[in-house]
Short mmCIF file of C-alpha atoms in Angstrom, two decimals:
data_model
loop_
_atom_site.label_atom_id
_atom_site.label_comp_id
_atom_site.label_asym_id
_atom_site.label_seq_id
_atom_site.Cartn_x
_atom_site.Cartn_y
_atom_site.Cartn_z
CA UNK A 1336 -13.95 -3.72 70.11
CA UNK A 1337 -15.77 0.05 69.54
CA UNK A 1338 -15.21 2.62 66.74
CA UNK A 1339 -13.22 4.77 69.14
CA UNK A 1340 -10.74 2.35 69.93
CA UNK A 1341 -10.41 1.02 66.00
CA UNK A 1342 -9.82 4.80 65.15
CA UNK A 1343 -7.15 5.38 67.68
CA UNK A 1344 -5.49 2.05 66.78
CA UNK A 1345 -5.38 3.19 63.24
CA UNK A 1346 -4.14 6.66 64.23
CA UNK A 1347 -1.25 5.12 66.02
CA UNK A 1348 -0.24 2.58 63.14
CA UNK A 1349 -0.54 5.54 60.80
CA UNK A 1350 1.92 7.81 63.16
CA UNK A 1351 4.43 4.63 63.70
CA UNK A 1352 4.45 4.19 59.84
CA UNK A 1353 4.97 7.90 58.91
CA UNK A 1354 8.07 7.78 61.45
CA UNK A 1355 9.36 4.52 59.99
CA UNK A 1356 8.68 6.05 56.65
CA UNK A 1357 10.53 9.06 57.33
CA UNK A 1358 13.72 6.72 57.79
CA UNK A 1359 13.17 4.91 54.80
CA UNK A 1360 12.65 8.21 52.69
CA UNK A 1361 15.96 9.72 54.28
CA UNK A 1362 17.97 6.90 53.03
CA UNK A 1363 15.74 6.51 49.66
CA UNK A 1364 16.62 10.34 49.12
CA UNK A 1365 20.59 9.18 48.71
CA UNK A 1366 19.28 6.14 46.37
CA UNK A 1367 17.64 8.48 44.11
CA UNK A 1368 20.00 11.47 44.14
CA UNK A 1369 23.03 9.09 42.90
CA UNK A 1370 21.00 7.18 40.39
CA UNK A 1371 19.43 10.49 38.99
CA UNK A 1372 22.72 12.14 38.41
CA UNK A 1373 25.37 9.16 38.16
CA UNK A 1374 23.08 6.54 36.94
CA UNK A 1375 24.32 3.91 39.27
CA UNK A 1376 22.82 1.93 41.85
CA UNK A 1377 25.00 2.29 45.27
CA UNK A 1378 24.08 -0.72 47.07
CA UNK A 1379 26.45 0.14 49.64
CA UNK A 1380 24.48 3.09 50.76
CA UNK A 1381 22.61 0.72 53.49
CA UNK A 1382 26.22 -0.16 55.09
CA UNK A 1383 27.03 3.98 55.05
CA UNK A 1384 24.06 3.81 57.37
CA UNK A 1385 25.40 1.51 59.73
CA UNK A 1386 29.00 3.27 59.84
CA UNK A 1387 27.03 6.07 60.85
CA UNK A 1388 25.42 4.80 63.71
CA UNK A 1389 28.60 3.23 64.84
CA UNK A 1390 30.16 6.36 64.98
CA UNK A 1391 27.39 8.17 66.69
CA UNK A 1392 27.49 5.47 69.08
CA UNK A 1393 31.06 5.66 70.29
CA UNK A 1394 30.85 9.03 70.34
CA UNK A 1395 27.95 9.49 72.74
CA UNK A 1396 28.36 6.32 74.66
CA UNK A 1397 32.24 5.43 75.05
CA UNK A 1398 33.36 9.22 75.06
CA UNK A 1399 30.36 11.26 76.42
CA UNK A 1400 30.00 13.73 73.75
CA UNK A 1401 26.46 15.32 73.31
CA UNK A 1402 24.22 13.80 71.10
CA UNK A 1403 24.46 16.74 68.58
CA UNK A 1404 28.34 16.46 68.56
CA UNK A 1405 27.89 12.68 67.75
CA UNK A 1406 25.20 13.10 65.02
CA UNK A 1407 27.95 15.85 63.25
CA UNK A 1408 30.74 13.85 63.59
CA UNK A 1409 28.90 10.78 62.01
CA UNK A 1410 27.59 13.13 58.91
CA UNK A 1411 31.39 14.18 58.61
CA UNK A 1412 32.66 10.69 58.59
CA UNK A 1413 30.18 9.35 56.12
CA UNK A 1414 30.53 12.14 54.00
CA UNK A 1415 34.35 11.77 53.66
CA UNK A 1416 33.41 7.81 53.44
CA UNK A 1417 30.84 8.45 50.56
CA UNK A 1418 33.64 10.29 48.78
CA UNK A 1419 35.96 7.76 48.91
CA UNK A 1420 33.95 4.87 47.92
CA UNK A 1421 33.02 7.00 44.78
CA UNK A 1422 36.47 8.04 43.85
CA UNK A 1423 37.69 4.43 44.50
CA UNK A 1424 35.16 1.90 43.63
CA UNK A 1425 32.80 3.82 41.29
CA UNK A 1426 34.91 6.73 39.39
CA UNK A 1427 36.96 4.04 37.36
CA UNK A 1428 33.97 2.18 36.49
CA UNK A 1429 31.97 5.56 34.76
CA UNK A 1430 32.16 4.32 31.53
CA UNK A 1431 31.71 0.44 32.50
CA UNK A 1432 28.75 -1.63 31.78
CA UNK A 1433 26.00 -1.59 34.65
CA UNK A 1434 26.64 -4.97 35.50
CA UNK A 1435 30.17 -4.11 36.61
CA UNK A 1436 28.98 -1.35 38.87
CA UNK A 1437 26.41 -3.36 40.34
CA UNK A 1438 29.04 -5.98 41.42
CA UNK A 1439 31.26 -3.57 42.61
CA UNK A 1440 28.40 -2.03 45.01
CA UNK A 1441 28.04 -5.35 46.09
CA UNK A 1442 31.59 -6.00 46.80
CA UNK A 1443 32.10 -2.68 48.64
CA UNK A 1444 28.90 -3.25 50.63
CA UNK A 1445 30.09 -6.74 51.95
CA UNK A 1446 33.82 -4.90 52.47
CA UNK A 1447 32.12 -2.40 54.72
CA UNK A 1448 30.10 -4.96 56.68
CA UNK A 1449 33.16 -7.57 57.17
CA UNK A 1450 35.53 -4.29 58.18
CA UNK A 1451 32.89 -3.31 60.61
CA UNK A 1452 33.34 -6.80 62.37
CA UNK A 1453 37.04 -6.46 62.78
CA UNK A 1454 36.59 -3.01 63.94
CA UNK A 1455 33.78 -3.60 66.39
CA UNK A 1456 33.36 -7.01 66.62
CA UNK A 1457 29.79 -8.80 65.42
CA UNK A 1458 28.15 -8.61 69.07
CA UNK A 1459 25.04 -6.08 69.24
CA UNK A 1460 25.43 -2.75 70.65
CA UNK A 1461 22.85 -1.13 72.50
CA UNK A 1462 22.26 2.15 70.91
CA UNK A 1463 21.09 5.32 73.29
CA UNK A 1464 18.29 7.35 71.30
CA UNK A 1465 20.12 11.01 70.81
CA UNK A 1466 16.24 12.15 71.56
CA UNK A 1467 15.41 12.40 74.89
CA UNK A 1468 12.42 10.37 76.19
CA UNK A 1469 9.03 11.42 76.51
CA UNK A 1470 5.54 11.85 74.56
CA UNK A 1471 2.85 14.05 73.87
CA UNK A 1472 -0.71 13.37 74.36
CA UNK A 1473 -3.79 13.48 72.48
CA UNK A 1474 -7.62 13.00 72.86
CA UNK A 1475 -7.31 13.04 76.64
CA UNK A 1476 -4.08 10.80 76.82
CA UNK A 1477 -5.53 7.90 74.57
CA UNK A 1478 -2.86 8.42 71.75
CA UNK A 1479 0.56 9.11 72.81
CA UNK A 1480 3.11 10.31 69.97
CA UNK A 1481 7.01 10.03 71.22
CA UNK A 1482 9.41 12.86 70.95
CA UNK A 1483 11.64 10.44 68.83
CA UNK A 1484 8.74 9.91 66.19
CA UNK A 1485 7.86 13.88 66.13
CA UNK A 1486 11.31 14.81 65.71
CA UNK A 1487 12.01 11.66 62.73
CA UNK A 1488 9.18 13.24 60.64
CA UNK A 1489 10.18 16.81 61.35
CA UNK A 1490 13.62 16.15 60.43
CA UNK A 1491 12.56 14.25 57.08
CA UNK A 1492 10.09 16.93 56.11
CA UNK A 1493 12.93 19.77 56.86
CA UNK A 1494 15.59 17.44 54.62
CA UNK A 1495 13.09 17.13 51.68
CA UNK A 1496 12.65 20.97 51.87
CA UNK A 1497 16.15 21.70 51.87
CA UNK A 1498 17.26 19.44 49.29
CA UNK A 1499 14.13 20.79 46.96
CA UNK A 1500 15.55 24.06 47.53
CA UNK A 1501 19.07 23.01 46.71
CA UNK A 1502 18.58 21.41 43.54
CA UNK A 1503 16.23 24.18 42.12
CA UNK A 1504 17.58 27.23 43.36
CA UNK A 1505 21.35 26.99 43.88
CA UNK A 1506 24.28 26.75 41.49
CA UNK A 1507 25.44 23.34 42.44
CA UNK A 1508 21.61 22.09 42.23
CA UNK A 1509 21.32 23.14 38.70
CA UNK A 1510 24.56 21.41 37.80
CA UNK A 1511 23.34 18.38 39.35
CA UNK A 1512 20.30 18.72 37.23
CA UNK A 1513 22.37 19.46 34.28
CA UNK A 1514 24.42 16.46 34.61
CA UNK A 1515 21.07 14.09 35.46
CA UNK A 1516 19.84 15.30 31.91
CA UNK A 1517 23.09 14.64 29.71
CA UNK A 1518 26.60 14.56 31.32
CA UNK A 1519 28.24 15.24 28.05
CA UNK A 1520 26.41 18.24 27.25
CA UNK A 1521 26.89 19.54 30.87
CA UNK A 1522 30.57 19.17 30.45
CA UNK A 1523 30.52 21.17 27.43
CA UNK A 1524 28.88 23.94 29.32
CA UNK A 1525 31.53 23.99 31.73
CA UNK A 1526 30.36 21.88 34.62
CA UNK A 1527 32.78 19.74 36.36
CA UNK A 1528 30.58 16.47 36.13
CA UNK A 1529 33.40 14.50 38.52
CA UNK A 1530 32.98 16.94 41.25
CA UNK A 1531 29.46 17.17 40.75
CA UNK A 1532 29.02 13.58 41.14
CA UNK A 1533 31.36 13.34 44.13
CA UNK A 1534 29.34 16.02 45.88
CA UNK A 1535 26.08 13.85 45.33
CA UNK A 1536 27.63 11.14 46.72
CA UNK A 1537 28.50 13.13 50.19
CA UNK A 1538 25.22 14.56 50.32
CA UNK A 1539 23.73 11.02 49.96
CA UNK A 1540 26.37 9.79 52.61
CA UNK A 1541 25.39 12.64 54.97
CA UNK A 1542 21.84 11.90 54.84
CA UNK A 1543 22.61 8.17 55.57
CA UNK A 1544 24.41 9.25 58.33
CA UNK A 1545 21.44 11.00 59.81
CA UNK A 1546 18.98 7.92 58.97
CA UNK A 1547 21.08 5.63 60.88
CA UNK A 1548 20.90 7.69 63.90
CA UNK A 1549 17.26 7.92 63.78
CA UNK A 1550 16.95 4.44 63.04
CA UNK A 1551 18.93 2.90 65.59
CA UNK A 1552 17.30 5.37 68.18
CA UNK A 1553 14.07 3.64 67.11
CA UNK A 1554 15.34 0.02 67.07
CA UNK A 1555 18.41 0.47 69.28
CA UNK A 1556 20.33 -3.15 68.31
CA UNK A 1557 23.29 -2.19 66.68
CA UNK A 1558 25.20 -4.65 64.56
CA UNK A 1559 27.42 -4.88 61.19
CA UNK A 1560 24.58 -5.89 59.30
CA UNK A 1561 22.55 -3.29 60.51
CA UNK A 1562 21.91 -1.20 57.60
CA UNK A 1563 21.26 -4.16 55.13
CA UNK A 1564 17.56 -4.68 55.02
CA UNK A 1565 16.57 -0.88 55.62
CA UNK A 1566 18.96 -0.21 52.74
CA UNK A 1567 17.03 -2.64 50.59
CA UNK A 1568 13.69 -1.52 51.48
CA UNK A 1569 14.83 2.22 51.29
CA UNK A 1570 15.76 1.09 47.60
CA UNK A 1571 12.28 -0.25 47.33
CA UNK A 1572 10.99 2.76 48.41
CA UNK A 1573 13.00 5.03 45.82
CA UNK A 1574 11.65 2.44 43.00
CA UNK A 1575 8.28 2.72 44.31
CA UNK A 1576 8.15 6.53 44.28
CA UNK A 1577 10.14 6.73 41.11
CA UNK A 1578 13.97 6.42 41.34
CA UNK A 1579 15.56 9.82 40.32
CA UNK A 1580 12.41 11.91 41.91
CA UNK A 1581 12.99 13.47 45.13
CA UNK A 1582 9.37 13.97 45.83
CA UNK A 1583 9.00 10.19 44.83
CA UNK A 1584 11.67 9.46 47.39
CA UNK A 1585 9.63 10.81 49.89
CA UNK A 1586 6.43 9.44 48.74
CA UNK A 1587 7.56 5.84 48.17
CA UNK A 1588 9.41 5.94 51.89
CA UNK A 1589 6.39 7.10 53.59
CA UNK A 1590 4.20 4.62 51.94
CA UNK A 1591 6.53 1.88 52.32
CA UNK A 1592 6.81 2.59 56.19
CA UNK A 1593 2.78 2.98 56.26
CA UNK A 1594 2.38 -0.48 54.62
CA UNK A 1595 4.86 -2.31 56.84
CA UNK A 1596 3.41 -1.34 60.29
CA UNK A 1597 0.00 -1.83 59.12
CA UNK A 1598 0.71 -5.52 57.68
CA UNK A 1599 2.61 -6.29 60.83
CA UNK A 1600 -0.31 -5.02 63.14
CA UNK A 1601 -3.28 -6.23 60.87
CA UNK A 1602 -1.87 -9.24 59.16
CA UNK A 1603 1.38 -10.92 60.16
CA UNK A 1604 4.63 -9.20 61.52
CA UNK A 1605 6.46 -12.40 59.59
CA UNK A 1606 4.82 -11.47 56.34
CA UNK A 1607 5.31 -7.65 56.51
CA UNK A 1608 8.18 -7.78 54.28
CA UNK A 1609 6.62 -10.18 52.01
CA UNK A 1610 3.51 -7.74 51.60
CA UNK A 1611 5.60 -4.79 51.28
CA UNK A 1612 7.74 -6.34 48.48
CA UNK A 1613 4.53 -7.58 46.95
CA UNK A 1614 3.07 -4.21 46.78
CA UNK A 1615 6.08 -2.88 45.01
CA UNK A 1616 5.51 -5.54 42.38
CA UNK A 1617 1.96 -4.44 41.67
CA UNK A 1618 2.82 -0.89 41.57
CA UNK A 1619 5.67 -1.66 39.01
CA UNK A 1620 3.28 -3.81 37.13
CA UNK A 1621 0.66 -1.27 36.86
CA UNK A 1622 3.26 1.70 36.48
CA UNK A 1623 6.73 0.62 35.76
CA UNK A 1624 8.29 4.02 36.25
CA UNK A 1625 6.97 4.29 40.13
CA UNK A 1626 4.35 6.40 41.24
CA UNK A 1627 6.08 10.01 40.45
CA UNK A 1628 8.56 8.53 37.92
CA UNK A 1629 8.82 9.80 34.44
CA UNK A 1630 8.95 7.40 31.25
CA UNK A 1631 12.32 8.09 29.41
CA UNK A 1632 11.99 7.29 25.69
CA UNK A 1633 15.40 6.11 23.99
CA UNK A 1634 16.06 7.00 20.72
CA UNK A 1635 17.21 3.96 18.56
#
C-alpha cells in the first residue's frame, strides 16, 4: 500500500468518525445538560432516541410526509415525552438518594422499550434516510463524502453554537447556569427551578430526536432497542469530555466516534466497543473529571 492510499484511508476513516461522533455528541449534550442542572443521570435518554426515530419513520414512510415535517414532528413528540418523564418519574425523587433516581431511570428505559415493542412490534424497520443520497468528491474522486455525513457534522456544530449562545446570553440559559451552581440560591433569587429543569429535559429530548433520525439515516435498522447502545456510548462520551460541560460533550462525542471507527478499521470490528470503553477507563484514571471537566471540592 502506497502513502497516498494510506492517507486517503485515514481521511476516510476520520470523516466517518467525525460523522458518528457528531451523533454521539448530540446525544451526549442531552445527558450533560440534565446532569449539569438536575444532577441526575437520565438513562432513559437513549430510548427517547428510539421513540424519535420511530415517529419520523411512520411520518415519512407510512403517511408520506416530507422529511422536514417528520423531523419536526419527532422533535415535538420527544419534547413532550421528555417533560412527561421528568414530571412523573424524576420530579417526585428530587430529594431522594441518587441510587433511587438511577433505578427509576433504568425502569423508565425498560418501560419505553417494552411499550415500543407493544406498539410497533420487535421486527426491524428499514429507515429511509432524511438526507438525499449523493456525495461530494475530493482528490479527483478518490475520496467521497456523503451528503448525510456533511449534514450530520454541520447539524452538530450548529446545535453546539446555538446551545452555547442560549446558555450564555439568554435569560433562561442564565437561569439554567444558576440552577447548576446552586439550586437553593437560584430559587431564593426568584428562579423557578422546577420549570428550568423541565425545559432542560425538553431541550435534551428534542436533541435526542434529531440524533435518532441522523443515526437511523446512517444505520437504517430500527428496532425498540436501537437507542440502547448509542445511549450508553453517548453517556460515555459525556463522561469522557467532562459531564456537565457542553464543550466537553462535543469533544467527547467526536473523539469517541473517531476512536470507534479507527478501532474497527485497523484492529477489529468485534473489539471496537471494548477499545472505546478501555480508552474511557484510561482517561478517567489519569483525569477523573474528564477532559474538560472541573474538579468540585466538597466542604465537610
